Short mmCIF file of C-alpha atoms in Angstrom, two decimals:
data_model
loop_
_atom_site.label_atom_id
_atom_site.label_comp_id
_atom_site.label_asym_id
_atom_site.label_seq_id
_atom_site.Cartn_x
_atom_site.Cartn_y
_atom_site.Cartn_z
CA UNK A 15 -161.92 168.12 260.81
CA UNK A 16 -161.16 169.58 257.28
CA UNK A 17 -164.05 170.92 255.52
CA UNK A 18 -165.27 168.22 252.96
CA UNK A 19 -166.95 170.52 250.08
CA UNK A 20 -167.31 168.33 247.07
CA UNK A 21 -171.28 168.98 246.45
CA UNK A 22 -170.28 172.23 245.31
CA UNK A 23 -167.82 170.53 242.43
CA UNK A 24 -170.28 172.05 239.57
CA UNK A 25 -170.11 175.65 240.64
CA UNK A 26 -166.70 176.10 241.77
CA UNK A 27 -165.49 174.41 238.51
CA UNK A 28 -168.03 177.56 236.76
CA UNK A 29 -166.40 179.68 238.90
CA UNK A 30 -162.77 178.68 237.73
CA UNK A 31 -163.44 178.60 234.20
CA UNK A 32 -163.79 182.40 234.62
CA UNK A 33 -160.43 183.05 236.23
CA UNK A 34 -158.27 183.48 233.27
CA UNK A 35 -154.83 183.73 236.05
CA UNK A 36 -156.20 181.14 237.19
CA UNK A 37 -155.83 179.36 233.43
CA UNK A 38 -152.97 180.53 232.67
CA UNK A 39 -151.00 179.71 235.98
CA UNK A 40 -152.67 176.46 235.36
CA UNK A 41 -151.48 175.98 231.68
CA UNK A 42 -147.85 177.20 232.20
CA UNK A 43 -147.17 174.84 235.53
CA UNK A 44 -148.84 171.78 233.42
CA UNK A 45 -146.43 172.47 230.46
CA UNK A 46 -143.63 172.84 232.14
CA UNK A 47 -143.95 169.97 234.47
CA UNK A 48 -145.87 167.31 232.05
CA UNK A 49 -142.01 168.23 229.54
CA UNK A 50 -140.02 167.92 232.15
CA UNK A 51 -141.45 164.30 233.53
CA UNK A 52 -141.34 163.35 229.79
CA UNK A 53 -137.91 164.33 229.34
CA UNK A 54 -136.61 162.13 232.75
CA UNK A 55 -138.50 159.35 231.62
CA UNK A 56 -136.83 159.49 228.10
CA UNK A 57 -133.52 159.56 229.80
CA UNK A 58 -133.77 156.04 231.57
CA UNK A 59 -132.78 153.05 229.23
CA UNK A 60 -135.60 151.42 230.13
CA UNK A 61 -138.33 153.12 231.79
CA UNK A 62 -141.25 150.88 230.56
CA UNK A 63 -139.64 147.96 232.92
CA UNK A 64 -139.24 149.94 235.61
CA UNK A 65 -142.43 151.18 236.06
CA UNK A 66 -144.16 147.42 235.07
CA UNK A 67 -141.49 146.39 238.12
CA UNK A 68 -142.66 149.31 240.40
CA UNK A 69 -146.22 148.49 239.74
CA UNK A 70 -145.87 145.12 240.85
CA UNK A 71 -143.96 145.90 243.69
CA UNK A 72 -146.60 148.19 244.63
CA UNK A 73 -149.35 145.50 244.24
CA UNK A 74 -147.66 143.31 246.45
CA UNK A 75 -147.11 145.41 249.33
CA UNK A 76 -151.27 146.44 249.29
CA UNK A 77 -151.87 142.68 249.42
CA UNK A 78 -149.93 142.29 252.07
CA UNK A 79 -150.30 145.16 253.82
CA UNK A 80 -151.22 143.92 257.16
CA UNK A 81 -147.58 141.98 257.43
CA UNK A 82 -145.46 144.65 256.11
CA UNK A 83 -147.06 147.47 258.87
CA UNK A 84 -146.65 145.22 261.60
CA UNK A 85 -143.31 144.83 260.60
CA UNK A 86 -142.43 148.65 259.91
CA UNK A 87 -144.16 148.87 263.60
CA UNK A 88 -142.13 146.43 265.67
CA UNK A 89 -138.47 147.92 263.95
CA UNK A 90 -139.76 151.96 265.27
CA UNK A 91 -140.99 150.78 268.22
CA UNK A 92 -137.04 148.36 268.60
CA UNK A 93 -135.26 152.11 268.30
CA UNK A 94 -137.65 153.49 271.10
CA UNK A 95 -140.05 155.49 269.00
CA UNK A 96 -143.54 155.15 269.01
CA UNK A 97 -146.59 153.85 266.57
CA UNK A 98 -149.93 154.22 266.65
CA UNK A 99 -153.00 153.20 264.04
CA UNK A 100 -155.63 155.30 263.99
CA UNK A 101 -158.46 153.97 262.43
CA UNK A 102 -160.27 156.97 261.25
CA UNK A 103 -159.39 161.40 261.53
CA UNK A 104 -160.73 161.85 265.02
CA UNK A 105 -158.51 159.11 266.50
CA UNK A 106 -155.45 160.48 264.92
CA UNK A 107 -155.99 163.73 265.59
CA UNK A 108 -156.82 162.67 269.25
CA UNK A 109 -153.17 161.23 269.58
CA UNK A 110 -151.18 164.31 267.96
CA UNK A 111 -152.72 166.50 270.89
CA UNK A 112 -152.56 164.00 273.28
CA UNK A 113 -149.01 164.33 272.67
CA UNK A 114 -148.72 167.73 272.46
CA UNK A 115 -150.20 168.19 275.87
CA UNK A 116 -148.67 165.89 277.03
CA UNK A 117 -145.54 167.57 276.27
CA UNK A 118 -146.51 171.06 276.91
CA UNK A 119 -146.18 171.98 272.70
CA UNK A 120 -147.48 175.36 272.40
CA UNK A 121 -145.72 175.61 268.45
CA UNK A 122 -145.02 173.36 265.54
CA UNK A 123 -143.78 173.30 262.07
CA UNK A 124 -145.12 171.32 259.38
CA UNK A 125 -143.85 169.82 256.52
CA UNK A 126 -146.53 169.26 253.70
CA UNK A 127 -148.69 166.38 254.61
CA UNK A 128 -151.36 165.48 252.24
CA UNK A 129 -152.85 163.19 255.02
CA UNK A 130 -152.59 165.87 258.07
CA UNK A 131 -154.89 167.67 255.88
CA UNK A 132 -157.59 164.91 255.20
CA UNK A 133 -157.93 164.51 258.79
CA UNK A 134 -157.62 167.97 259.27
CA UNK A 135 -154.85 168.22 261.95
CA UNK A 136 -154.16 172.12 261.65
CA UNK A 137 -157.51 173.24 262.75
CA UNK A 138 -157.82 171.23 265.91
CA UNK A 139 -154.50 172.24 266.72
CA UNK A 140 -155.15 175.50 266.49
CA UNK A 141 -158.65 175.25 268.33
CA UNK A 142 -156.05 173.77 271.06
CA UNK A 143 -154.46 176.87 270.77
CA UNK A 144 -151.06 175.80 269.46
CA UNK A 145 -149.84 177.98 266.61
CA UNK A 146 -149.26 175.59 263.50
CA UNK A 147 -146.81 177.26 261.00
CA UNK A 148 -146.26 175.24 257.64
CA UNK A 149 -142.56 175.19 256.21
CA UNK A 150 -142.60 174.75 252.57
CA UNK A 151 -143.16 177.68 250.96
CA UNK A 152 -145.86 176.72 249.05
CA UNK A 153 -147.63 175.31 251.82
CA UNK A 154 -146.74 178.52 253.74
CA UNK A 155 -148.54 180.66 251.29
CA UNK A 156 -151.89 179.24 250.97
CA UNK A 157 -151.67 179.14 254.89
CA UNK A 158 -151.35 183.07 255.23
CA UNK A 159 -153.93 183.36 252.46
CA UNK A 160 -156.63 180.93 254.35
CA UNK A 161 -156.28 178.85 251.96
CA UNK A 162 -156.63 174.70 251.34
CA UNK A 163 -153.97 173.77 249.10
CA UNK A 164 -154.82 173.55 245.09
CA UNK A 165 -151.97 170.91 243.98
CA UNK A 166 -150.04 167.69 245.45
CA UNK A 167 -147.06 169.05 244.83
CA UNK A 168 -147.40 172.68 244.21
CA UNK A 169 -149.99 174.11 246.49
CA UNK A 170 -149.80 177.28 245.61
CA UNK A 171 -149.33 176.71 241.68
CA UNK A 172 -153.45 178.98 241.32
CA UNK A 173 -151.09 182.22 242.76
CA UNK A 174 -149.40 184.83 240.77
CA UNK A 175 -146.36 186.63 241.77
CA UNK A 176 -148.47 189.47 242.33
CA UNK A 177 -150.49 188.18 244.51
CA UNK A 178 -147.85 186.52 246.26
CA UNK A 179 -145.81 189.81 247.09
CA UNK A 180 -149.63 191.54 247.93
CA UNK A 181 -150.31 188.37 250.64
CA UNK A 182 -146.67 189.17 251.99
CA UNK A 183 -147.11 192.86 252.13
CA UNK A 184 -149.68 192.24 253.99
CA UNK A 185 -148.71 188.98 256.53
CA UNK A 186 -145.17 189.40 257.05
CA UNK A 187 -144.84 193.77 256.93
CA UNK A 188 -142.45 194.08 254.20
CA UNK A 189 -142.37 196.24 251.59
CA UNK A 190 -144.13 195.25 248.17
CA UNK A 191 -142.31 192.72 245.94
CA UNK A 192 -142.74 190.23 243.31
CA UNK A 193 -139.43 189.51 242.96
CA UNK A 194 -139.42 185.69 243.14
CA UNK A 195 -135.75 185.44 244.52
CA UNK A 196 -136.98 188.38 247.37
CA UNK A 197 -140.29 186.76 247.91
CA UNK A 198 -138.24 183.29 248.86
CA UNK A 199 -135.90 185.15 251.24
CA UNK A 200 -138.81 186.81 253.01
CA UNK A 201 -140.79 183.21 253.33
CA UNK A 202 -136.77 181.88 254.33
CA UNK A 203 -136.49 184.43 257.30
CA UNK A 204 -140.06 184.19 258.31
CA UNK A 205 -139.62 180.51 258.60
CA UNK A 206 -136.15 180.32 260.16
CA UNK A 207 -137.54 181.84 263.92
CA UNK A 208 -140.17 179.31 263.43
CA UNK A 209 -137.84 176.63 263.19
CA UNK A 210 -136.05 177.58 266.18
CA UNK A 211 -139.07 178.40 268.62
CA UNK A 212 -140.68 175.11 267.40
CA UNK A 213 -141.41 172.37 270.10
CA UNK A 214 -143.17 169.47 267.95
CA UNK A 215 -142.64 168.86 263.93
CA UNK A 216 -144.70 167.18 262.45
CA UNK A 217 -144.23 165.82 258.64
CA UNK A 218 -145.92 163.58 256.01
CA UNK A 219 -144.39 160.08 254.45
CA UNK A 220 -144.01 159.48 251.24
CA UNK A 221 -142.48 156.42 251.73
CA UNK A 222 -142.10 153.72 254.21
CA UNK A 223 -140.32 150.35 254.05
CA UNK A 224 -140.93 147.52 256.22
CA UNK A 225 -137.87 146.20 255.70
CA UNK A 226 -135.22 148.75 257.37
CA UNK A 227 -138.35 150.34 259.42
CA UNK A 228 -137.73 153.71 258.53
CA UNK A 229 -139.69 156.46 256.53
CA UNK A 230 -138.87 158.82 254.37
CA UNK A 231 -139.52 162.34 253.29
CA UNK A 232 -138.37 164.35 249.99
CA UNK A 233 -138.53 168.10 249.53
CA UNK A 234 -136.71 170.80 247.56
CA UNK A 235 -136.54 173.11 250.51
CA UNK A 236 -134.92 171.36 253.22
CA UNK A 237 -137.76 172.37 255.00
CA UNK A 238 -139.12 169.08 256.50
CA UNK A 239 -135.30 168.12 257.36
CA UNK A 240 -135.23 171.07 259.58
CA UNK A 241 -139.32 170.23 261.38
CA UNK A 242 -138.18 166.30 262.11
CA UNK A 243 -134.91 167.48 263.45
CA UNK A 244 -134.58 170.75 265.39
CA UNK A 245 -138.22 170.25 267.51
CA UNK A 246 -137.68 167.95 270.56
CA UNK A 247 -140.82 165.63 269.34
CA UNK A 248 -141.57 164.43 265.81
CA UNK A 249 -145.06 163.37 264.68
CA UNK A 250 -145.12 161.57 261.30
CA UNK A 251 -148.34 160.73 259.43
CA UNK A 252 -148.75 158.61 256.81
CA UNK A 253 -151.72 156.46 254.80
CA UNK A 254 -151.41 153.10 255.94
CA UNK A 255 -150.93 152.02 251.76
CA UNK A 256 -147.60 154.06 251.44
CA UNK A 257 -145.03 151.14 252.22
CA UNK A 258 -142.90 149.38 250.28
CA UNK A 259 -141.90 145.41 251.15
CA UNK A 260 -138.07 145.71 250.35
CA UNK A 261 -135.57 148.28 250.13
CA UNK A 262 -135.61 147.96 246.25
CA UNK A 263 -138.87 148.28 245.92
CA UNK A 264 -138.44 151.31 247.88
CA UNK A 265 -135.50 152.77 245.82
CA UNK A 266 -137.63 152.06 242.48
CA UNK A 267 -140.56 154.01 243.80
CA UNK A 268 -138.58 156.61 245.42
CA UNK A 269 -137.05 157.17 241.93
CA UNK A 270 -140.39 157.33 239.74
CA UNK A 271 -141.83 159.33 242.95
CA UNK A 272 -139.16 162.12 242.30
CA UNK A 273 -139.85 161.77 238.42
CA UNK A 274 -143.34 161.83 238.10
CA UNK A 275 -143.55 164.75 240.47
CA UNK A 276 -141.03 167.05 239.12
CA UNK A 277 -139.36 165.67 236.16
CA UNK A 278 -136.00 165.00 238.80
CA UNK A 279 -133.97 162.48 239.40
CA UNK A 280 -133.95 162.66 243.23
CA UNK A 281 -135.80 165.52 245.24
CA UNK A 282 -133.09 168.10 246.49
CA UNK A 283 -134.01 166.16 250.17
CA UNK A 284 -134.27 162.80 251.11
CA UNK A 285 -134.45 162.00 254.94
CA UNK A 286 -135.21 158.50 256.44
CA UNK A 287 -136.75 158.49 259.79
CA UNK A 288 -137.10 155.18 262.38
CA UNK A 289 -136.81 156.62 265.64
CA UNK A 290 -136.00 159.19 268.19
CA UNK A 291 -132.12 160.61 268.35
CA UNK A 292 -129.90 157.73 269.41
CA UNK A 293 -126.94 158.23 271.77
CA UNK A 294 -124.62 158.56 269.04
CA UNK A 295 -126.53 161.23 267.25
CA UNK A 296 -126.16 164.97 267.41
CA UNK A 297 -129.47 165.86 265.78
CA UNK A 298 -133.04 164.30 266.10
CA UNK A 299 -135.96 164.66 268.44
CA UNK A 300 -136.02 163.22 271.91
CA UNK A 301 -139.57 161.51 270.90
CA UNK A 302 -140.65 160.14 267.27
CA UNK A 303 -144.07 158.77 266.91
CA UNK A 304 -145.52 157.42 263.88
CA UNK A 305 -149.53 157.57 263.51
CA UNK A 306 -149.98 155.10 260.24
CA UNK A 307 -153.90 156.31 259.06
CA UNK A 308 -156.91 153.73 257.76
CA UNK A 309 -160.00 156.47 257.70
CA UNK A 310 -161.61 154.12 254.87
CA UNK A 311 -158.26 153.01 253.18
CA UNK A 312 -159.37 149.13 254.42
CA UNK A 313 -162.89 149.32 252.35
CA UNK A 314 -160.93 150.42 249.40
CA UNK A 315 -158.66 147.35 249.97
CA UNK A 316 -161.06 145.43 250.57
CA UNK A 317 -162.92 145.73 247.24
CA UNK A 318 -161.32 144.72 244.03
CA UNK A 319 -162.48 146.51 241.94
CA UNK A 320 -160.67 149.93 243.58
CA UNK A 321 -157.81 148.41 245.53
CA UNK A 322 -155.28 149.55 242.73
CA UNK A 323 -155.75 153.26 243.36
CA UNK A 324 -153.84 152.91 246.93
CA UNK A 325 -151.04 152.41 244.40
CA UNK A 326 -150.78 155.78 244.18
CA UNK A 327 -147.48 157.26 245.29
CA UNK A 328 -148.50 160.66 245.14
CA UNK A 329 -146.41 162.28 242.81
CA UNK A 330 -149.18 164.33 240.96
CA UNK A 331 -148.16 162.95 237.30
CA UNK A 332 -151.72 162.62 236.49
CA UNK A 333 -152.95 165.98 237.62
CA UNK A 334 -150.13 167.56 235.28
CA UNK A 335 -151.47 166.09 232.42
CA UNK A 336 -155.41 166.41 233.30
CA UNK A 337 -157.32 168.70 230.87
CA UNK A 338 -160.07 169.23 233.52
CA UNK A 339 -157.18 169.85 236.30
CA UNK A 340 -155.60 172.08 233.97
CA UNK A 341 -158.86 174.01 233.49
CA UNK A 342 -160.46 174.37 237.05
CA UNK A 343 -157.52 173.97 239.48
CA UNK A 344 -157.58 172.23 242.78
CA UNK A 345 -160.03 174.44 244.46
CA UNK A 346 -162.90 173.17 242.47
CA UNK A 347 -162.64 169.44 243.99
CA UNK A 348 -163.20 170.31 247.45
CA UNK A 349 -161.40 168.01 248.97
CA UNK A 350 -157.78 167.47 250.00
CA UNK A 351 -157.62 165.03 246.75
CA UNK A 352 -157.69 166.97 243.35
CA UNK A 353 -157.48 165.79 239.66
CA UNK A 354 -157.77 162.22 238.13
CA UNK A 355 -156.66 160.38 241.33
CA UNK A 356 -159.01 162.52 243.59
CA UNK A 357 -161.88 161.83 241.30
CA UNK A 358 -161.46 158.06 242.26
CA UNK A 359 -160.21 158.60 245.73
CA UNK A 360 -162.75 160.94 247.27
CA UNK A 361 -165.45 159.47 246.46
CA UNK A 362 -164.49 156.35 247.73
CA UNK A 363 -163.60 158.14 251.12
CA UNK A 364 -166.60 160.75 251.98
CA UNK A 365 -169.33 158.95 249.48
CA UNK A 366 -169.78 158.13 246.21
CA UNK A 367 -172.88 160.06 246.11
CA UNK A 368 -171.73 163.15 248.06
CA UNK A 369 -168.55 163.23 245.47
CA UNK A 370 -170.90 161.67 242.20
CA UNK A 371 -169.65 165.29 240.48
CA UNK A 372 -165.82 164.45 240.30
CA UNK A 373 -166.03 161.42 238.99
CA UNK A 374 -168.42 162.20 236.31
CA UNK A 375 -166.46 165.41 235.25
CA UNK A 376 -163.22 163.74 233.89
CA UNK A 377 -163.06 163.62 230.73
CA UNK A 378 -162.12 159.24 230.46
CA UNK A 379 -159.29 160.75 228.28
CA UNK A 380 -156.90 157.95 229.57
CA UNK A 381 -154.14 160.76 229.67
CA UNK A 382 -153.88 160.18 233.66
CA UNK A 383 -152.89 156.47 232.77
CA UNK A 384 -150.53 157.05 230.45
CA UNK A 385 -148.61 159.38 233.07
CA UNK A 386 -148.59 157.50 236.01
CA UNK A 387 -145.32 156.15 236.66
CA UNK A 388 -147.29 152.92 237.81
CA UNK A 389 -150.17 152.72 234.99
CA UNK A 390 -152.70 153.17 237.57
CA UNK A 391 -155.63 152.32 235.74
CA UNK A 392 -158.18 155.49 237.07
CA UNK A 393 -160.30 155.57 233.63
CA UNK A 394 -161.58 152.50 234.57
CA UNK A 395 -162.02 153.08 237.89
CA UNK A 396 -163.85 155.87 237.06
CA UNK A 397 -165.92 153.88 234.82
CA UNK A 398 -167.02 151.23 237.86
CA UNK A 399 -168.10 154.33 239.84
CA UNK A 400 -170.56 155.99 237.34
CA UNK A 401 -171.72 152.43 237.13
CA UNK A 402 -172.30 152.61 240.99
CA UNK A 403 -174.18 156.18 240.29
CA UNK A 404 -176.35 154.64 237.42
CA UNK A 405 -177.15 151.33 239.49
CA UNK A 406 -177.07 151.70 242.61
CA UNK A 407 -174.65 149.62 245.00
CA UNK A 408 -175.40 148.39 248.79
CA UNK A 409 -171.82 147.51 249.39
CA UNK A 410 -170.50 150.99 249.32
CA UNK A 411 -174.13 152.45 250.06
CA UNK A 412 -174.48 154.23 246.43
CA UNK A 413 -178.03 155.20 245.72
CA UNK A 414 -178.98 155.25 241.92
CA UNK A 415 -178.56 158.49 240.96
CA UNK A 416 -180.60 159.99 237.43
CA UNK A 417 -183.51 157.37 237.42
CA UNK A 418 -184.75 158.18 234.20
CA UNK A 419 -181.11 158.33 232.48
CA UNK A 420 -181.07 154.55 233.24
CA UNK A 421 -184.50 154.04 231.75
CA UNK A 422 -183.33 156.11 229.10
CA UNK A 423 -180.58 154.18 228.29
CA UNK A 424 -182.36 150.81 228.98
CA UNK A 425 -184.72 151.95 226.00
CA UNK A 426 -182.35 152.75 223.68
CA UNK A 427 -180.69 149.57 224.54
CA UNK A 428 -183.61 147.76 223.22
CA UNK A 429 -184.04 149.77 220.27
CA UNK A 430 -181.04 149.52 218.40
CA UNK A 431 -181.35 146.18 218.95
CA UNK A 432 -184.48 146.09 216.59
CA UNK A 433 -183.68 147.30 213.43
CA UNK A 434 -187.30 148.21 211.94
CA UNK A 435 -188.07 150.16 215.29
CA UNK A 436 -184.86 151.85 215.18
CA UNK A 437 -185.39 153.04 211.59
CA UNK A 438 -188.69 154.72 212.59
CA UNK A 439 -187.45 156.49 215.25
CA UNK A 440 -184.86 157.82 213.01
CA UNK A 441 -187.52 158.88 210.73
CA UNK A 442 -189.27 160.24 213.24
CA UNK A 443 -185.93 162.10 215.05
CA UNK A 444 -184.77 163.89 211.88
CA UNK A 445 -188.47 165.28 211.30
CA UNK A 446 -188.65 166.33 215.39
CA UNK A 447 -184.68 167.81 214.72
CA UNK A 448 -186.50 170.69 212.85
CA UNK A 449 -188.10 172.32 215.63
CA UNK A 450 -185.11 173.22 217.85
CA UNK A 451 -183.55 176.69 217.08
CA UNK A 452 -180.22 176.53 214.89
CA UNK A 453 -178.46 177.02 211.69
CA UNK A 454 -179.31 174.68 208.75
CA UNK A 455 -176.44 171.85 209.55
CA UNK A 456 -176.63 172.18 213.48
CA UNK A 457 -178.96 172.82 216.31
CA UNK A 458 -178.05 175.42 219.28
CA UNK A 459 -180.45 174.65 221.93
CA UNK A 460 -181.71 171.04 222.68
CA UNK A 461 -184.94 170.99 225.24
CA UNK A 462 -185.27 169.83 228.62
CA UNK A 463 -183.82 167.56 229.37
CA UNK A 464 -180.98 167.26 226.94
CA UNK A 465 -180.66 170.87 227.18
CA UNK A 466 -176.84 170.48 228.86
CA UNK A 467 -175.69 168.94 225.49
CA UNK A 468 -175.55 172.31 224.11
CA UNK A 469 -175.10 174.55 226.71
CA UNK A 470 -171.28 175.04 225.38
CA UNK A 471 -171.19 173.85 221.75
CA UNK A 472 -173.75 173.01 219.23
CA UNK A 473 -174.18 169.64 217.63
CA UNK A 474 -174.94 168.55 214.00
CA UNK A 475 -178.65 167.14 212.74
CA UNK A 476 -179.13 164.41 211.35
CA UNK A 477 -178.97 163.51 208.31
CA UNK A 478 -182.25 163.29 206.59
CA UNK A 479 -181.51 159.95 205.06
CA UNK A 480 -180.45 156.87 206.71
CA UNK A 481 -177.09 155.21 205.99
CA UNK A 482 -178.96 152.08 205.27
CA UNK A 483 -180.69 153.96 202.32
CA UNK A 484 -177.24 155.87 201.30
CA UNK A 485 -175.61 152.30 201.50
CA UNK A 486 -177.89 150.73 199.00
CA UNK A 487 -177.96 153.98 196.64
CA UNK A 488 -174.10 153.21 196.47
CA UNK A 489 -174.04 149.40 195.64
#
């Protein structure tokens, strides 16, 4: 199973904020990205309605999500390929090397699967001892490095060129480059053998439809085109929320998918897959199975207040517009999930306490909402799960975290609402404010336990009159 590393959110984010390539890979990627999704958007006469009409499409396939899977699940199985539902990691994994053993796999290709790494499918196959080789090239980096990826889109966006033709140097025996347009070729011919000595490929979803029964992939690379083709058997994995009802719907969300994730049109690749190679065809595998994934997705649906965030398509809009993504990279989540949606979504799938961290470092901004194609509203999801932290909640087994910071708050609650007690404690504040160390207008170092308010900026006293007094001095 993939390693689940979220408690240590606070010091790898320390850690990151120290990498300046790190900061300015980060910084380059989100400002080239976040104008080129602006600049698509602008071009469409009128984007607004299409993402309001993709939203609701999108709402209406979670509701009735049940209906539409059964649906995508008898047309796969009518072409004579295979579905199974896994209801958490373990039992997918299970089936993916069931079937390779079944089959005798001893290599496969992968194209980038968000969900084959939440359930962690490249470890147990290589425990199994068959060798795993990812195809896109970003994917394929981060592999020889060791490496989890750091972006939805662009796993390998945290690596310089540098480091890229060092990795290569090493990995693959060729001479030093970082020649982007040699560094490709080298990935190209280390992938093509791959390719051909592969037995299984195995590949992600972004999409599914439930009303032609097919799913479908996009890439830039070609490179998940060749792993559900070439390889006699083809394993697809996908979240059981990533369906569409209709056709349109499909084509609307396939559109703001390719958008939102790279400021294109379309994605250089677009494959739809329903089945194994029919009679007729010349290219296909022998075997297609589809493993559609719960593995908490049915809590989430279950509960109102979250259900919107398996709207997500995926297309990484939010994390290219995240100050805190932008700052700390992927690496610092710990989990598969990064940035705004990741914040909502991990927690929700390996604890809200065990993932508290996430959600309280975003910054509420509201920048995330703005960029998603579909207005996914994650600010105020966000919001309901520090409300979890702060209270407590026996539905989703959240223990109150920060006692006193609710009996804190509870108190101040009380005071402001009593005007003579809230003047006297100003009184008494902006007499106390003189004992903390600082310059004449601001204080540098606040106490235990406010003593995180200024570990990275100062803040101003208080005024040694209250505005009630300055109000009446004016009148």
């Amino acid at each position: 199973m993939t390693r689940i590393r979220t408690e240590l959110f606070r010091q790898e984010a320390g850690k990151a904020l120290n990498n300046r390539h790190l900061q300015e890979a980060l910084s380059d990627f989100q400002e080239r990205i976040s104008k080129a999704t602006a600049t698509a958007f602008s071009s469409l006469s009128d984007a607004e309605g299409l993402r309001l009409e993709a939203r609701r499409a999108r709402m209406r396939a979670i509701e009735n999500l049940d209906v539409l899977l059964d649906r995508l699940a008898d047309k796969i199985l009518n072409r004579g390929g295979r579905v199974f539902f896994a209801r958490d990691a373990r039992e997918a994994v299970e089936y993916c090397l069931e079937t390779a053993r079944r089959l005798g796999v001893k290599k496969v290709v992968k194209g980038k699967s968000m969900v084959a790494e939440e359930i962690g499918l490249n470890e147990a196959l290589q425990e199994a001892d068959i060798q795993v080789c990812e195809t896109d090239v970003g994917e394929f980096i981060v592999q020889l490095a060791g490496e989890p990826p750091s972006h939805i889109i662009a796993p390998a966006v945290h690596k310089t060129k540098v480091e890229v033709g060092r990795l290569f140097s090493e990995k693959l025996g060729i001479p030093y480059t970082d020649d982007p347009v040699a560094l490709t070729r080298a990935a190209r011919n280390a992938l093509r053998q791959r390719f051909l000595e592969a037995d299984m490929g195995i590949s992600g979803c972004n999409l599914a439809c439930a009303e032609t029964g097919h799913i479908t992939t996009v890439s830039n690379e070609g490179n998940i085109r060749m792993a559900s083709t070439l390889p006699r058997v083809h394993i697809a994995i996908m979240g059981m929320e990533r369906i569409a009802a209709r056709l349109e719907d499909h084509d609307v969300l396939l559109r703001l998918l390719c958008m939102g994730a790279a400021g294109q049109r379309l994605a250089g690749y677009v494959s739809y897959l329903g089945g194994p190679r029919q009679p007729d065809q010349e290219d296909g595998p022998d075997e297609f199975h589809l493993v559609v994934l719960d593995n908490g997705r049915s809590r989430i649906l279950a509960d109102e207040d979250f259900r919107e965030i398996l709207c997500c398509i995926r297309c990484a809009a939010c994390l290219n517009v995240c100050p805190v993504y932008g700052k700390i990279g992927g690496h610092a989540y710990g989990h598969v999930y990064c940035g705004p949606v990741g914040s909502v979504l991990t927690p929700l799938l390996v604890g809200v306490n065990r993932a508290k961290d996430l959600c309280l470092g975003e910054t509420l901004c509201g920048a995330c909402r703005d960029a998603c194609p579909l207005h996914i509203d994650i600010p105020g999801m966000l919001l309901r799960l520090r409300s979890k932290l702060a209270d407590g909640d026996d539905g989703w087994g959240v223990k109150r975290e920060r006692p006193a910071e609710k009996l804190f708050f509870t108190l101040w609650a009380g005071l402001v609402r009593s005007p003579g007690l809230y003047a006297l404690a100003l009184t008494a504040a902006a007499f106390l404010q003189r004992l903390p160390p600082g310059a004449k207008d601001t204080i540098t170092r606040l106490p235990y336990p406010f003593h995180e308010w200024t570990q990275s900026r100062d803040i101003k006293r208080l005024d040694g009159r209250a505005f009630r007094k300055r109000w009446k001095e004016l009148r």
